[in-house]
Amino acid sequence: QPVLTQPPSASASLGASVTLTCTLSSGYSNYKVDWYQQRPGKGPRFVMRVGTGGIVGSKGDGIPDRFSVLGSGLNRYLTIKNIQEEDESDYHCGADHGSGSNFVVVFGGGTKLTVL
Amino acid sequence: QITLKESGPTLVKPTQTLTLTCTFSGFSLSTSGVGVGWIRQPPGKALEWLALIYWDDDKRYSPSLKSRLTITKDTSKNQVVLTMTNMDPVDTATYYCAHRLGPTQFDYWGQGTLVTVSS
């Protein structure tokens, strides 16, 4: 099964842009990844799914246009433009693997985004 | 509008069995493709997927926890129940349930419920 690796922290100034990275382990370059936002003390919120061709399906409810995704090789990126205070959150990536009795959902360790 | 809410004990003793209930609205677990999953998050740590049940009673479990987990659904009550046996302090976490449609993402999540395992 794939391993998803995320940097533990990132920071950006108010109004700036930031790109968060989720890296799939070798051999899983065709996998789609789901991005989730988790504000302090809250449950995760689906942002969007990304594959090598970009967004897959629709954004989550209420996700602003400032959020976008790209996929390249083993990396799946979430870019936030014009960062706002409300974007300060933990961002998690997740992916499905396998089918039937071998099905699993795996998550990365999460990236804590600080808005300066 | 889809909503989910987790309920259950906040404190369990080691070796006890945990029973959590996810009560949802805005969708039916008798609709083709619909699923509900459980995911947990120890304090300050990553998300960990536990189990998933689909509208047709198809069930999936985390391989590392499969022997301890049971997921069931009560379509008439709009509820999904997760039981976890032989609880240990390392199982202390916030437990979330989430909606899923077919092989897609967990698109709606509950607020979570914190379960502490301690004697």
PDB file of C-alpha atoms in Angstrom:
ATOM      1  CA  GLN A   1       0.000   0.000   0.000  1.00  0.00           C
ATOM      2  CA  PRO A   2       1.162   3.564  -0.601  1.00  0.00           C
ATOM      3  CA  VAL A   3       2.740   5.747   2.039  1.00  0.00           C
ATOM      4  CA  LEU A   4       1.775   9.431   1.932  1.00  0.00           C
ATOM      5  CA  THR A   5       4.397  11.873   3.156  1.00  0.00           C
ATOM      6  CA  GLN A   6       3.655  15.456   4.145  1.00  0.00           C
ATOM      7  CA  PRO A   7       5.931  18.092   5.667  1.00  0.00           C
ATOM      8  CA  PRO A   8       4.847  18.642   9.270  1.00  0.00           C
ATOM      9  CA  SER A   9       4.603  22.392   8.972  1.00  0.00           C
ATOM     10  CA  ALA A  10       4.311  25.301   6.562  1.00  0.00           C
ATOM     11  CA  SER A  11       3.767  28.999   6.930  1.00  0.00           C
ATOM     12  CA  ALA A  12       2.723  31.926   4.782  1.00  0.00           C
ATOM     13  CA  SER A  13       1.918  35.552   5.271  1.00  0.00           C
ATOM     14  CA  LEU A  14      -1.579  36.928   5.070  1.00  0.00           C
ATOM     15  CA  GLY A  15      -2.454  37.555   1.423  1.00  0.00           C
ATOM     16  CA  ALA A  16       0.413  35.434   0.095  1.00  0.00           C
ATOM     17  CA  SER A  17       0.274  32.020  -1.548  1.00  0.00           C
ATOM     18  CA  VAL A  18       1.430  28.645  -0.309  1.00  0.00           C
ATOM     19  CA  THR A  19       1.724  25.206  -1.855  1.00  0.00           C
ATOM     20  CA  LEU A  20       1.369  22.111   0.293  1.00  0.00           C
ATOM     21  CA  THR A  21       2.778  18.804  -0.908  1.00  0.00           C
ATOM     22  CA  CYS A  22       1.690  15.227  -0.435  1.00  0.00           C
ATOM     23  CA  THR A  23       4.178  12.698  -1.802  1.00  0.00           C
ATOM     24  CA  LEU A  24       3.186   9.161  -2.691  1.00  0.00           C
ATOM     25  CA  SER A  25       5.671   6.363  -2.197  1.00  0.00           C
ATOM     26  CA  SER A  26       7.390   4.894  -5.224  1.00  0.00           C
ATOM     27  CA  GLY A  27       5.231   2.870  -7.563  1.00  0.00           C
ATOM     28  CA  TYR A  28       2.000   4.733  -6.924  1.00  0.00           C
ATOM     29  CA  SER A  29       2.298   7.605  -9.372  1.00  0.00           C
ATOM     30  CA  ASN A  30      -1.154   6.966 -10.844  1.00  0.00           C
ATOM     31  CA  TYR A  31      -2.977   7.313  -7.515  1.00  0.00           C
ATOM     32  CA  LYS A  32      -5.478   9.995  -6.717  1.00  0.00           C
ATOM     33  CA  VAL A  33      -5.217  11.811  -3.408  1.00  0.00           C
ATOM     34  CA  ASP A  34      -7.872  13.571  -1.335  1.00  0.00           C
ATOM     35  CA  TRP A  35      -7.085  16.791   0.506  1.00  0.00           C
ATOM     36  CA  TYR A  36      -8.796  17.607   3.795  1.00  0.00           C
ATOM     37  CA  GLN A  37      -8.722  20.779   5.857  1.00  0.00           C
ATOM     38  CA  GLN A  38      -8.983  20.527   9.633  1.00  0.00           C
ATOM     39  CA  ARG A  39      -9.410  23.754  11.546  1.00  0.00           C
ATOM     40  CA  PRO A  40      -8.393  23.791  15.215  1.00  0.00           C
ATOM     41  CA  GLY A  41     -10.790  21.738  17.321  1.00  0.00           C
ATOM     42  CA  LYS A  42     -12.924  20.740  14.328  1.00  0.00           C
ATOM     43  CA  GLY A  43     -13.464  17.668  12.207  1.00  0.00           C
ATOM     44  CA  PRO A  44     -11.842  17.333   8.789  1.00  0.00           C
ATOM     45  CA  ARG A  45     -13.475  18.968   5.781  1.00  0.00           C
ATOM     46  CA  PHE A  46     -13.069  17.634   2.260  1.00  0.00           C
ATOM     47  CA  VAL A  47     -11.257  20.090  -0.033  1.00  0.00           C
ATOM     48  CA  MET A  48     -10.800  18.251  -3.317  1.00  0.00           C
ATOM     49  CA  ARG A  49      -9.395  15.145  -4.990  1.00  0.00           C
ATOM     50  CA  VAL A  50      -6.346  15.353  -7.242  1.00  0.00           C
ATOM     51  CA  GLY A  51      -4.742  13.065  -9.764  1.00  0.00           C
ATOM     52  CA  THR A  52      -1.985  13.595 -12.297  1.00  0.00           C
ATOM     53  CA  GLY A  53      -4.468  15.424 -14.506  1.00  0.00           C
ATOM     54  CA  GLY A  54      -5.493  17.849 -11.791  1.00  0.00           C
ATOM     55  CA  ILE A  55      -8.747  18.026  -9.906  1.00  0.00           C
ATOM     56  CA  VAL A  56     -10.958  14.939  -9.972  1.00  0.00           C
ATOM     57  CA  GLY A  57     -14.643  15.629  -9.497  1.00  0.00           C
ATOM     58  CA  SER A  58     -15.825  18.675  -7.594  1.00  0.00           C
ATOM     59  CA  LYS A  59     -14.498  20.735  -4.723  1.00  0.00           C
ATOM     60  CA  GLY A  60     -15.955  20.254  -1.293  1.00  0.00           C
ATOM     61  CA  ASP A  61     -18.832  22.407  -0.155  1.00  0.00           C
ATOM     62  CA  GLY A  62     -17.829  26.027   0.373  1.00  0.00           C
ATOM     63  CA  ILE A  63     -14.210  25.625  -0.716  1.00  0.00           C
ATOM     64  CA  PRO A  64     -13.229  28.972  -2.241  1.00  0.00           C
ATOM     65  CA  ASP A  65     -11.676  29.443  -5.669  1.00  0.00           C
ATOM     66  CA  ARG A  66      -8.426  30.383  -3.912  1.00  0.00           C
ATOM     67  CA  PHE A  67      -7.807  26.650  -3.448  1.00  0.00           C
ATOM     68  CA  SER A  68      -6.441  24.653  -6.363  1.00  0.00           C
ATOM     69  CA  VAL A  69      -4.604  21.381  -6.949  1.00  0.00           C
ATOM     70  CA  LEU A  70      -2.028  19.880  -9.277  1.00  0.00           C
ATOM     71  CA  GLY A  71      -0.515  16.467  -9.619  1.00  0.00           C
ATOM     72  CA  SER A  72       2.900  15.581 -10.992  1.00  0.00           C
ATOM     73  CA  GLY A  73       4.744  12.291 -10.716  1.00  0.00           C
ATOM     74  CA  LEU A  74       4.489  11.169  -7.122  1.00  0.00           C
ATOM     75  CA  ASN A  75       3.504  14.603  -5.819  1.00  0.00           C
ATOM     76  CA  ARG A  76       0.041  15.972  -5.240  1.00  0.00           C
ATOM     77  CA  TYR A  77      -0.097  19.682  -4.534  1.00  0.00           C
ATOM     78  CA  LEU A  78      -2.627  21.930  -2.829  1.00  0.00           C
ATOM     79  CA  THR A  79      -2.127  25.630  -3.509  1.00  0.00           C
ATOM     80  CA  ILE A  80      -3.853  28.347  -1.534  1.00  0.00           C
ATOM     81  CA  LYS A  81      -3.739  31.863  -2.943  1.00  0.00           C
ATOM     82  CA  ASN A  82      -4.449  35.113  -1.086  1.00  0.00           C
ATOM     83  CA  ILE A  83      -4.200  33.314   2.244  1.00  0.00           C
ATOM     84  CA  GLN A  84      -6.712  34.340   4.871  1.00  0.00           C
ATOM     85  CA  GLU A  85      -6.632  33.872   8.636  1.00  0.00           C
ATOM     86  CA  GLU A  86      -9.334  31.212   8.345  1.00  0.00           C
ATOM     87  CA  ASP A  87      -6.976  29.067   6.241  1.00  0.00           C
ATOM     88  CA  GLU A  88      -4.806  28.378   9.277  1.00  0.00           C
ATOM     89  CA  SER A  89      -5.463  24.658   9.680  1.00  0.00           C
ATOM     90  CA  ASP A  90      -4.013  21.209   9.502  1.00  0.00           C
ATOM     91  CA  TYR A  91      -4.140  19.807   5.985  1.00  0.00           C
ATOM     92  CA  HIS A  92      -4.295  16.055   5.495  1.00  0.00           C
ATOM     93  CA  CYS A  93      -4.020  13.965   2.366  1.00  0.00           C
ATOM     94  CA  GLY A  94      -5.551  10.528   1.959  1.00  0.00           C
ATOM     95  CA  ALA A  95      -5.778   7.802  -0.659  1.00  0.00           C
ATOM     96  CA  ASP A  96      -7.594   4.548  -1.303  1.00  0.00           C
ATOM     97  CA  HIS A  97      -5.689   1.381  -2.058  1.00  0.00           C
ATOM     98  CA  GLY A  98      -6.797  -2.044  -3.142  1.00  0.00           C
ATOM     99  CA  SER A  99     -10.207  -3.612  -3.391  1.00  0.00           C
ATOM    100  CA  GLY A 100     -12.336  -6.175  -1.663  1.00  0.00           C
ATOM    101  CA  SER A 101     -10.796  -7.580   1.485  1.00  0.00           C
ATOM    102  CA  ASN A 102      -7.510  -5.806   0.657  1.00  0.00           C
ATOM    103  CA  PHE A 103      -9.054  -2.353   0.603  1.00  0.00           C
ATOM    104  CA  VAL A 104      -7.497   0.296   2.833  1.00  0.00           C
ATOM    105  CA  VAL A 105      -7.567   4.051   3.179  1.00  0.00           C
ATOM    106  CA  VAL A 106      -4.238   5.621   4.073  1.00  0.00           C
ATOM    107  CA  PHE A 107      -3.527   9.141   5.325  1.00  0.00           C
ATOM    108  CA  GLY A 108      -0.431  11.286   5.462  1.00  0.00           C
ATOM    109  CA  GLY A 109       0.860  12.749   8.686  1.00  0.00           C
ATOM    110  CA  GLY A 110      -0.699  16.148   8.015  1.00  0.00           C
ATOM    111  CA  THR A 111       0.794  19.610   7.517  1.00  0.00           C
ATOM    112  CA  LYS A 112       0.100  22.389   9.990  1.00  0.00           C
ATOM    113  CA  LEU A 113      -0.292  25.664   8.092  1.00  0.00           C
ATOM    114  CA  THR A 114       0.421  28.810  10.062  1.00  0.00           C
ATOM    115  CA  VAL A 115      -0.725  32.168   8.733  1.00  0.00           C
ATOM    116  CA  LEU A 116       1.729  34.883   9.707  1.00  0.00           C
TER     117      LEU A 116
ATOM    118  CA  GLN B   1     -27.883  18.888   3.885  1.00  0.00           C
ATOM    119  CA  ILE B   2     -25.771  15.965   5.058  1.00  0.00           C
ATOM    120  CA  THR B   3     -24.848  15.854   8.731  1.00  0.00           C
ATOM    121  CA  LEU B   4     -23.257  13.162  10.891  1.00  0.00           C
ATOM    122  CA  LYS B   5     -22.782  13.034  14.644  1.00  0.00           C
ATOM    123  CA  GLU B   6     -20.803  10.579  16.724  1.00  0.00           C
ATOM    124  CA  SER B   7     -21.876   9.479  20.194  1.00  0.00           C
ATOM    125  CA  GLY B   8     -20.598   7.112  22.820  1.00  0.00           C
ATOM    126  CA  PRO B   9     -18.641   6.976  26.069  1.00  0.00           C
ATOM    127  CA  THR B  10     -15.949   9.533  26.721  1.00  0.00           C
ATOM    128  CA  LEU B  11     -14.030   7.221  29.049  1.00  0.00           C
ATOM    129  CA  VAL B  12     -13.468   3.488  28.851  1.00  0.00           C
ATOM    130  CA  LYS B  13     -11.258   1.208  30.891  1.00  0.00           C
ATOM    131  CA  PRO B  14      -8.497  -0.938  29.418  1.00  0.00           C
ATOM    132  CA  THR B  15      -9.760  -4.295  28.085  1.00  0.00           C
ATOM    133  CA  GLN B  16     -13.324  -2.987  27.781  1.00  0.00           C
ATOM    134  CA  THR B  17     -15.284  -2.875  24.530  1.00  0.00           C
ATOM    135  CA  LEU B  18     -16.026   0.502  22.968  1.00  0.00           C
ATOM    136  CA  THR B  19     -19.321   1.060  21.174  1.00  0.00           C
ATOM    137  CA  LEU B  20     -19.733   4.211  19.092  1.00  0.00           C
ATOM    138  CA  THR B  21     -22.809   5.302  17.192  1.00  0.00           C
ATOM    139  CA  CYS B  22     -22.902   7.542  14.139  1.00  0.00           C
ATOM    140  CA  THR B  23     -26.303   9.139  13.623  1.00  0.00           C
ATOM    141  CA  PHE B  24     -26.752  10.845  10.287  1.00  0.00           C
ATOM    142  CA  SER B  25     -29.262  12.805   8.250  1.00  0.00           C
ATOM    143  CA  GLY B  26     -29.532  14.071   4.700  1.00  0.00           C
ATOM    144  CA  PHE B  27     -28.912  10.706   3.055  1.00  0.00           C
ATOM    145  CA  SER B  28     -29.982   7.084   3.304  1.00  0.00           C
ATOM    146  CA  LEU B  29     -27.786   4.039   3.721  1.00  0.00           C
ATOM    147  CA  SER B  30     -30.214   2.149   1.563  1.00  0.00           C
ATOM    148  CA  THR B  31     -29.262   4.257  -1.480  1.00  0.00           C
ATOM    149  CA  SER B  32     -26.978   2.549  -3.966  1.00  0.00           C
ATOM    150  CA  GLY B  33     -23.325   3.509  -3.554  1.00  0.00           C
ATOM    151  CA  VAL B  34     -23.624   5.227  -0.195  1.00  0.00           C
ATOM    152  CA  GLY B  35     -21.164   4.365   2.554  1.00  0.00           C
ATOM    153  CA  VAL B  36     -20.205   5.474   6.060  1.00  0.00           C
ATOM    154  CA  GLY B  37     -16.714   5.142   7.435  1.00  0.00           C
ATOM    155  CA  TRP B  38     -14.961   5.542  10.773  1.00  0.00           C
ATOM    156  CA  ILE B  39     -11.646   7.343  11.143  1.00  0.00           C
ATOM    157  CA  ARG B  40      -9.791   8.188  14.345  1.00  0.00           C
ATOM    158  CA  GLN B  41      -7.124  10.694  15.355  1.00  0.00           C
ATOM    159  CA  PRO B  42      -5.001  10.345  18.497  1.00  0.00           C
ATOM    160  CA  PRO B  43      -4.229  13.706  20.118  1.00  0.00           C
ATOM    161  CA  GLY B  44      -1.716  15.588  17.979  1.00  0.00           C
ATOM    162  CA  LYS B  45      -1.354  12.719  15.538  1.00  0.00           C
ATOM    163  CA  ALA B  46      -2.444  11.676  12.063  1.00  0.00           C
ATOM    164  CA  LEU B  47      -5.788  10.396  10.878  1.00  0.00           C
ATOM    165  CA  GLU B  48      -6.205   6.611  10.832  1.00  0.00           C
ATOM    166  CA  TRP B  49      -8.938   4.850   8.867  1.00  0.00           C
ATOM    167  CA  LEU B  50     -10.757   2.119  10.787  1.00  0.00           C
ATOM    168  CA  ALA B  51     -13.745   0.727   8.894  1.00  0.00           C
ATOM    169  CA  LEU B  52     -16.296   1.348   6.154  1.00  0.00           C
ATOM    170  CA  ILE B  53     -19.773  -0.013   5.464  1.00  0.00           C
ATOM    171  CA  TYR B  54     -21.740   0.368   2.258  1.00  0.00           C
ATOM    172  CA  TRP B  55     -25.427   0.449   1.425  1.00  0.00           C
ATOM    173  CA  ASP B  56     -25.370  -3.238   0.428  1.00  0.00           C
ATOM    174  CA  ASP B  57     -23.770  -4.220   3.775  1.00  0.00           C
ATOM    175  CA  ASP B  58     -20.360  -4.631   2.165  1.00  0.00           C
ATOM    176  CA  LYS B  59     -17.811  -4.021   4.926  1.00  0.00           C
ATOM    177  CA  ARG B  60     -14.135  -3.062   4.934  1.00  0.00           C
ATOM    178  CA  TYR B  61     -11.741  -3.027   7.878  1.00  0.00           C
ATOM    179  CA  SER B  62      -8.269  -1.738   8.600  1.00  0.00           C
ATOM    180  CA  PRO B  63      -6.040  -4.836   8.390  1.00  0.00           C
ATOM    181  CA  SER B  64      -4.149  -3.884  11.538  1.00  0.00           C
ATOM    182  CA  LEU B  65      -7.357  -3.601  13.610  1.00  0.00           C
ATOM    183  CA  LYS B  66      -9.649  -6.023  11.818  1.00  0.00           C
ATOM    184  CA  SER B  67      -9.718  -8.584  14.629  1.00  0.00           C
ATOM    185  CA  ARG B  68     -11.019  -5.962  17.070  1.00  0.00           C
ATOM    186  CA  LEU B  69     -13.563  -4.101  14.922  1.00  0.00           C
ATOM    187  CA  THR B  70     -17.154  -4.673  13.936  1.00  0.00           C
ATOM    188  CA  ILE B  71     -19.199  -2.208  11.879  1.00  0.00           C
ATOM    189  CA  THR B  72     -22.942  -2.506  11.451  1.00  0.00           C
ATOM    190  CA  LYS B  73     -25.762  -0.362  10.144  1.00  0.00           C
ATOM    191  CA  ASP B  74     -29.373   0.256  11.080  1.00  0.00           C
ATOM    192  CA  THR B  75     -30.925   1.790   8.011  1.00  0.00           C
ATOM    193  CA  SER B  76     -34.261   2.471   9.692  1.00  0.00           C
ATOM    194  CA  LYS B  77     -32.575   4.515  12.420  1.00  0.00           C
ATOM    195  CA  ASN B  78     -30.025   6.196  10.126  1.00  0.00           C
ATOM    196  CA  GLN B  79     -27.228   4.886  12.288  1.00  0.00           C
ATOM    197  CA  VAL B  80     -23.906   3.113  11.922  1.00  0.00           C
ATOM    198  CA  VAL B  81     -22.326   1.426  14.930  1.00  0.00           C
ATOM    199  CA  LEU B  82     -18.657   0.640  15.444  1.00  0.00           C
ATOM    200  CA  THR B  83     -17.479  -1.680  18.181  1.00  0.00           C
ATOM    201  CA  MET B  84     -13.846  -2.049  19.157  1.00  0.00           C
ATOM    202  CA  THR B  85     -12.840  -4.740  21.615  1.00  0.00           C
ATOM    203  CA  ASN B  86      -9.991  -4.926  24.102  1.00  0.00           C
ATOM    204  CA  MET B  87      -9.431  -1.194  24.377  1.00  0.00           C
ATOM    205  CA  ASP B  88      -5.963   0.050  25.330  1.00  0.00           C
ATOM    206  CA  PRO B  89      -4.645   3.500  26.298  1.00  0.00           C
ATOM    207  CA  VAL B  90      -3.102   3.790  22.799  1.00  0.00           C
ATOM    208  CA  ASP B  91      -6.665   3.781  21.438  1.00  0.00           C
ATOM    209  CA  THR B  92      -7.265   7.162  23.058  1.00  0.00           C
ATOM    210  CA  ALA B  93      -8.367   9.351  20.153  1.00  0.00           C
ATOM    211  CA  THR B  94     -11.082  11.440  18.603  1.00  0.00           C
ATOM    212  CA  TYR B  95     -13.292   9.140  16.574  1.00  0.00           C
ATOM    213  CA  TYR B  96     -15.012  10.485  13.454  1.00  0.00           C
ATOM    214  CA  CYS B  97     -17.623   9.067  11.132  1.00  0.00           C
ATOM    215  CA  ALA B  98     -17.870  10.262   7.556  1.00  0.00           C
ATOM    216  CA  HIS B  99     -20.077   9.886   4.467  1.00  0.00           C
ATOM    217  CA  ARG B 100     -18.756   8.419   1.274  1.00  0.00           C
ATOM    218  CA  LEU B 101     -20.265   7.802  -2.146  1.00  0.00           C
ATOM    219  CA  GLY B 102     -18.847   4.808  -3.935  1.00  0.00           C
ATOM    220  CA  PRO B 103     -15.094   4.902  -4.568  1.00  0.00           C
ATOM    221  CA  THR B 104     -14.873   8.606  -3.849  1.00  0.00           C
ATOM    222  CA  GLN B 105     -13.701  10.700  -0.964  1.00  0.00           C
ATOM    223  CA  PHE B 106     -15.090  11.094   2.559  1.00  0.00           C
ATOM    224  CA  ASP B 107     -17.009  14.222   1.677  1.00  0.00           C
ATOM    225  CA  TYR B 108     -18.879  14.931   4.906  1.00  0.00           C
ATOM    226  CA  TRP B 109     -17.539  14.368   8.404  1.00  0.00           C
ATOM    227  CA  GLY B 110     -18.958  14.492  11.892  1.00  0.00           C
ATOM    228  CA  GLN B 111     -17.543  16.718  14.629  1.00  0.00           C
ATOM    229  CA  GLY B 112     -15.873  13.756  16.307  1.00  0.00           C
ATOM    230  CA  THR B 113     -16.029  12.320  19.795  1.00  0.00           C
ATOM    231  CA  LEU B 114     -13.032  12.050  22.113  1.00  0.00           C
ATOM    232  CA  VAL B 115     -12.597   8.666  23.751  1.00  0.00           C
ATOM    233  CA  THR B 116     -10.070   8.306  26.544  1.00  0.00           C
ATOM    234  CA  VAL B 117      -8.884   4.873  27.629  1.00  0.00           C
ATOM    235  CA  SER B 118      -7.732   4.885  31.212  1.00  0.00           C
ATOM    236  CA  SER B 119      -8.178   2.916  34.384  1.00  0.00           C
TER     237      SER B 119
END
